[in-house]
Coordinates of C-alpha atoms (C1' of nucleotides) in Angstrom, one line a residue:
Chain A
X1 CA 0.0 0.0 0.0
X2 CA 2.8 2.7 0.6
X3 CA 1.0 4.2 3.2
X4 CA 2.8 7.8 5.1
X5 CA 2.9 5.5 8.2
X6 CA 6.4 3.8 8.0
X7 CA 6.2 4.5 12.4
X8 CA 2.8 2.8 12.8
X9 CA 4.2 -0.4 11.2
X10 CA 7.3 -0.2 13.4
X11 CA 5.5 0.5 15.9
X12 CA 3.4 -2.5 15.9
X13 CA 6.1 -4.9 14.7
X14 CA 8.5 -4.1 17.8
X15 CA 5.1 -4.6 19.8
X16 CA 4.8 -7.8 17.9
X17 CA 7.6 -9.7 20.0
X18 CA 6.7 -10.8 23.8
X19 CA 10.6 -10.3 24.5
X20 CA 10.1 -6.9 23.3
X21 CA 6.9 -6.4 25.1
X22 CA 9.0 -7.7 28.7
X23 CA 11.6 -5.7 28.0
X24 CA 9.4 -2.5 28.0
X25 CA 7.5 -3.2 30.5
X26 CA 11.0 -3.6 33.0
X27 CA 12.0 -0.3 31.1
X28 CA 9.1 0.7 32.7
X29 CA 9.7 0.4 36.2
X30 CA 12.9 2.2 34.8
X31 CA 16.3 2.4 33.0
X32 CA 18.4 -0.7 33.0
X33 CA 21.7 -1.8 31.3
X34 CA 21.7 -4.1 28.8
X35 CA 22.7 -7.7 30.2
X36 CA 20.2 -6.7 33.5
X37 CA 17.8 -6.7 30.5
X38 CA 19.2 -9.7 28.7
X39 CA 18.8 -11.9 32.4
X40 CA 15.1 -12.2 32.4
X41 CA 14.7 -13.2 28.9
X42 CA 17.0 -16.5 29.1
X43 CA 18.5 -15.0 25.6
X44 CA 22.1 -14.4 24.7
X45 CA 23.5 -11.0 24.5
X46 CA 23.9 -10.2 20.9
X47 CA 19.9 -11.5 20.5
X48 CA 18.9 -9.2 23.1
X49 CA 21.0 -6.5 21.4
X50 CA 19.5 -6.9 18.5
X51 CA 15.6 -6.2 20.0
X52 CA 16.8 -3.7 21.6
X53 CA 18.1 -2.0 18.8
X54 CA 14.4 -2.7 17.2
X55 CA 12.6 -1.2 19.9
X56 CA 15.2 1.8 19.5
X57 CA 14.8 2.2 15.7
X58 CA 10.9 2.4 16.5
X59 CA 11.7 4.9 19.0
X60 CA 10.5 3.1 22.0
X61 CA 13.7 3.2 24.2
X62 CA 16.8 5.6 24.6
X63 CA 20.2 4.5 25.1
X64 CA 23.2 6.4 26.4
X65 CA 26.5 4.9 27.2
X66 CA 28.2 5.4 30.3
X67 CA 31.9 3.9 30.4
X68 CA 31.1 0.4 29.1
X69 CA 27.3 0.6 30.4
X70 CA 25.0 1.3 27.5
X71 CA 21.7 2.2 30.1
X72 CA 18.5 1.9 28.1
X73 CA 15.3 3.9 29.2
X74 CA 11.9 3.8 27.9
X75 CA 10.4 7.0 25.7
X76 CA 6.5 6.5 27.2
X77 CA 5.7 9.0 24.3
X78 CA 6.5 6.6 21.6
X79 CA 3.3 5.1 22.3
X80 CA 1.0 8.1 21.2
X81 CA 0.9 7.6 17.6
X82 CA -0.3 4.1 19.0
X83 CA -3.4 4.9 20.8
X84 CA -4.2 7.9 18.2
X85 CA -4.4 4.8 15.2
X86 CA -6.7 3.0 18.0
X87 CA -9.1 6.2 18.8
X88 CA -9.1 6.9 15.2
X89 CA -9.7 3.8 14.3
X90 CA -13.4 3.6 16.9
X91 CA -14.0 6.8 16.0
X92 CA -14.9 5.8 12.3
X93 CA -16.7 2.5 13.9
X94 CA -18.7 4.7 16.6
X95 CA -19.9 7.5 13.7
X96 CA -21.0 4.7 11.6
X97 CA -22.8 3.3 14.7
X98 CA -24.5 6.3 15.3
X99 CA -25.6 6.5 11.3
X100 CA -27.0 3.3 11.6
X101 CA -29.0 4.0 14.9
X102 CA -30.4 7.1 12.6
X103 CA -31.4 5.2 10.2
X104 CA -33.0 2.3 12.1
X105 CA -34.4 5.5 14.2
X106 CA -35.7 6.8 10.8
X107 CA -37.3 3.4 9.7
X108 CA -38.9 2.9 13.0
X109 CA -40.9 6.3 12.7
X110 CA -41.5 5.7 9.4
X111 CA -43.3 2.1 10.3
X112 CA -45.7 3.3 13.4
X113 CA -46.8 6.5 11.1
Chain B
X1 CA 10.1 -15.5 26.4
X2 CA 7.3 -18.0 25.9
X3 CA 4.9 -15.2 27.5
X4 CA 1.3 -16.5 27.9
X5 CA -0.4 -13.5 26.1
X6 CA 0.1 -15.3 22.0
X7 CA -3.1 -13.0 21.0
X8 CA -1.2 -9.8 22.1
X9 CA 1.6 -10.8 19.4
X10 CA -1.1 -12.1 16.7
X11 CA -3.0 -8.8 17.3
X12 CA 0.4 -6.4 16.8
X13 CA 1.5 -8.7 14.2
X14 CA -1.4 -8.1 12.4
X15 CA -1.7 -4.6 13.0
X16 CA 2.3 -4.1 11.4
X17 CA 1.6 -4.4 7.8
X18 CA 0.0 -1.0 6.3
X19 CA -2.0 -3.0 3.9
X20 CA -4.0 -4.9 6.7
X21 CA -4.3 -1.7 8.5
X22 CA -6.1 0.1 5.8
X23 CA -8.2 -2.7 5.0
X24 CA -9.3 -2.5 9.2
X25 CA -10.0 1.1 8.5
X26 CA -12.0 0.2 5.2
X27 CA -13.8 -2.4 7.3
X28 CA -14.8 -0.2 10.2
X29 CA -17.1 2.3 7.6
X30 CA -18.7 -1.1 6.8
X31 CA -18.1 -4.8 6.0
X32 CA -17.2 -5.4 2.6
X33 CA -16.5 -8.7 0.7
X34 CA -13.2 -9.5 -0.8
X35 CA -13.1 -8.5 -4.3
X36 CA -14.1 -5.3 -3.2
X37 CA -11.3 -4.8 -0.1
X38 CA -8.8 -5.8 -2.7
X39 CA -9.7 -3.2 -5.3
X40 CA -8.0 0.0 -3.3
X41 CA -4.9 -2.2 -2.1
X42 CA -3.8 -3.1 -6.4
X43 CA -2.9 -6.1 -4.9
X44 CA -3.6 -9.6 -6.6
X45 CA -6.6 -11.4 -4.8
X46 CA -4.2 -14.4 -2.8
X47 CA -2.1 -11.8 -1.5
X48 CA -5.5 -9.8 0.0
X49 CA -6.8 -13.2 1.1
X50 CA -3.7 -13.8 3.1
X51 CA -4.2 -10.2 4.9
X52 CA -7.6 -11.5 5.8
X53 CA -6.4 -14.6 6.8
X54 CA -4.2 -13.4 8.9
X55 CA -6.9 -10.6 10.5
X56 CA -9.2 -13.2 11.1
X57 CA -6.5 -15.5 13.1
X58 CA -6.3 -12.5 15.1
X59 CA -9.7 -12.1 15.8
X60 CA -9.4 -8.5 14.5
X61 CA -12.3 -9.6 11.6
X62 CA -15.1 -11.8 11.2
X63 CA -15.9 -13.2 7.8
X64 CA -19.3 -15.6 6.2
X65 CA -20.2 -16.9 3.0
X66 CA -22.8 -16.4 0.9
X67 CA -23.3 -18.0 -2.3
X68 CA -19.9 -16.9 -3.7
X69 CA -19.3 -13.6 -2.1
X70 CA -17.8 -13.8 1.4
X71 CA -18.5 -10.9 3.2
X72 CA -15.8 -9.0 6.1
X73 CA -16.8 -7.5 9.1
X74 CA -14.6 -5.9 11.5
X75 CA -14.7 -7.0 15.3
X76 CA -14.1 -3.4 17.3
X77 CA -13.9 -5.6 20.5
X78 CA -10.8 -7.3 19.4
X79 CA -8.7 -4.2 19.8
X80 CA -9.5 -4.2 23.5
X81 CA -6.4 -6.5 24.6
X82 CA -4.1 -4.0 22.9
X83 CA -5.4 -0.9 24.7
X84 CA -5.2 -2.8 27.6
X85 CA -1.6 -3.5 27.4
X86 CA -1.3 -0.1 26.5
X87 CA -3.1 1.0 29.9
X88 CA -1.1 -0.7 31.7
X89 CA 2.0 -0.3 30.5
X90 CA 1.4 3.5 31.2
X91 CA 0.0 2.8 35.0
X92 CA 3.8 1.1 35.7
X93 CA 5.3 4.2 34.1
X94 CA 3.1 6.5 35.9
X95 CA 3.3 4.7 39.0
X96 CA 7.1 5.0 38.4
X97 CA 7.0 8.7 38.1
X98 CA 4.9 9.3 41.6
X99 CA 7.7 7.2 43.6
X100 CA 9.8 9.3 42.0
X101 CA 8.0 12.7 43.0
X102 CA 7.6 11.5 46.0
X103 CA 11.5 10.8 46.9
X104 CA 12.4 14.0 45.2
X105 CA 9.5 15.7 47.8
X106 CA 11.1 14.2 50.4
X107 CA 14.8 15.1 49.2
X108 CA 14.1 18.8 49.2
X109 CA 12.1 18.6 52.5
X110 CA 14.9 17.3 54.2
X111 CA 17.2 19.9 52.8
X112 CA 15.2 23.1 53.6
X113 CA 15.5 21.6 56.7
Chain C
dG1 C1' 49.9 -5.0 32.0
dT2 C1' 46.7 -8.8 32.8
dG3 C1' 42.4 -10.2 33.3
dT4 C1' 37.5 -9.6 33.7
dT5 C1' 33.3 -7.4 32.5
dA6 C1' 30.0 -5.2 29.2
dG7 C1' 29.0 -4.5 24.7
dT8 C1' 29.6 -5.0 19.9
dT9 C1' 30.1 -6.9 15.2
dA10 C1' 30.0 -10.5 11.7
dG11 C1' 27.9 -14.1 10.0
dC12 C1' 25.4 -18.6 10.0
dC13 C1' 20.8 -21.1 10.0
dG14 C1' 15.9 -22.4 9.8
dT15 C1' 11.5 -20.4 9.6
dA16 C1' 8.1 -16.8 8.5
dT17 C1' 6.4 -13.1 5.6
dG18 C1' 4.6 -10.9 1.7
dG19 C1' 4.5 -10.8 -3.0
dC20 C1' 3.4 -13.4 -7.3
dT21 C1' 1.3 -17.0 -11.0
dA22 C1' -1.3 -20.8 -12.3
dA23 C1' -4.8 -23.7 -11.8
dG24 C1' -9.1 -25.2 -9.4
dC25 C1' -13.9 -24.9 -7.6
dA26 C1' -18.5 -23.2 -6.8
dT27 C1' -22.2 -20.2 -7.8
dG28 C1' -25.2 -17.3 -10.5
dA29 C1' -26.5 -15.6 -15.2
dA30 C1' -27.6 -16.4 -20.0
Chain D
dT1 C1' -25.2 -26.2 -20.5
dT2 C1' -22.1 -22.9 -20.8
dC3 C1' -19.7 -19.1 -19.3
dA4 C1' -18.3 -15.4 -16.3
dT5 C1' -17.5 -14.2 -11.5
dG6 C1' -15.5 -14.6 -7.0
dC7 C1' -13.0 -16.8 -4.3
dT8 C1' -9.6 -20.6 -3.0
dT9 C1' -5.5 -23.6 -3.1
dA10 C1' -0.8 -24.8 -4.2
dG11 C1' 3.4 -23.5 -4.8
dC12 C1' 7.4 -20.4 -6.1
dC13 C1' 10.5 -16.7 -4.8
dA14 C1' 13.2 -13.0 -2.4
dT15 C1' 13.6 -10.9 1.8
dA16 C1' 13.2 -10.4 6.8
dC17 C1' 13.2 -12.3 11.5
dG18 C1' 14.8 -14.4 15.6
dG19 C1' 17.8 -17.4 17.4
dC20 C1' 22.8 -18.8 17.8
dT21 C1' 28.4 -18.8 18.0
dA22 C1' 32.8 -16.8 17.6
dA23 C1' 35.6 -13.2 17.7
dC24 C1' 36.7 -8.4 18.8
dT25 C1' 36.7 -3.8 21.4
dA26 C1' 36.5 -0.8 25.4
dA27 C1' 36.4 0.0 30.1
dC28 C1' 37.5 -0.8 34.9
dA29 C1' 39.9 -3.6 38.6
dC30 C1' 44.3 -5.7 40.3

DNA sequence: GTGTTAGTTAGCCGTATGGCTAAGCATGAA
DNA sequence: TTCATGCTTAGCCATACGGCTAACTAACAC
């Protein structure tokens, strides 16, 4: 399709992954080096690098480097365009609700007349 | 990982690809059968049924048959898991930020002391 | 400096994804 | 019955994904 939305689709791909998802959700709680992320996960350094670097490139996480610490922190305002697809997306559902109720409304009056 | 939440990664999944994402927003104006959701995309009719395929998996649309023409709804409830996770992925964060108010409060209190 | 710790890079491997064509099947129209 | 329509299935292809090992670099600790 070639849609204007290269984010949305990364985005929703680095939601896509429950690694990724666990990893934000720590990140929530706050910033954490990289192999205190890795731990949890059971997975080997470079494979946790690499969703990291996913969820970076999608802009859901920050990294700064300290000495040899790279700390990574979570950027909750990634999430917007998320949750602005989502409203957008019931919005068009509700209005055509409401349309519907008119019409069945409309037929309704027009039946008991 | 091996999380227990599989829909949560079918439903991203599903919501990564711009194609299927446009065909959701077709589908919440209206249901509409196949032929017809293909038309906009200019992509060949296996590769729209796969989309759908892989929507309906998800649970993110509904489709039935009649006579030849198989009709697509969307299901608006489907999207509830994700703004879930979304929810509370925020209440961690924003619970996060309060303990951290709180401890700078505190911080300053004890210096103006 | 020697060694350990924390990342990093390169590259392999099997599977999944997203596109296609070609051919098949089922229904409705003529 | 024949034909067009609307979907469906099978299968090919290139690329992307998610895991790994091995080897390398950059601190910091002795």
């Amino acid at each position: 399709m070639a849609k204007h939305e290269p984010d949305l689709s990364l985005l929703f791909h680095a939601l896509a992954d429950p690694t990724r998802r666990s990893i934000l959700t720590r990140l929530a709680e706050g910033p954490a080096p990289v192999t205190e992320l890795a731990r949890p996960t059971g997975l080997r350094l470079p494979t946790v690098m690499r969703h990291l670097s996913v969820l970076e490139t999608a802009g859901l996480i920050a990294t700064s480097k300290d000495g040899r610490v790279r700390s990574c922190a979570i950027v909750p305002e990634a999430l917007v365009p998320v949750r602005t697809w989502l409203d957008e997306q019931r919005a068009i559902w509700e209005d055509r609700l409401d349309r519907m109720d008119e019409y069945v409304m409309k037929l309704m009056e027009e039946r008991t007349q």
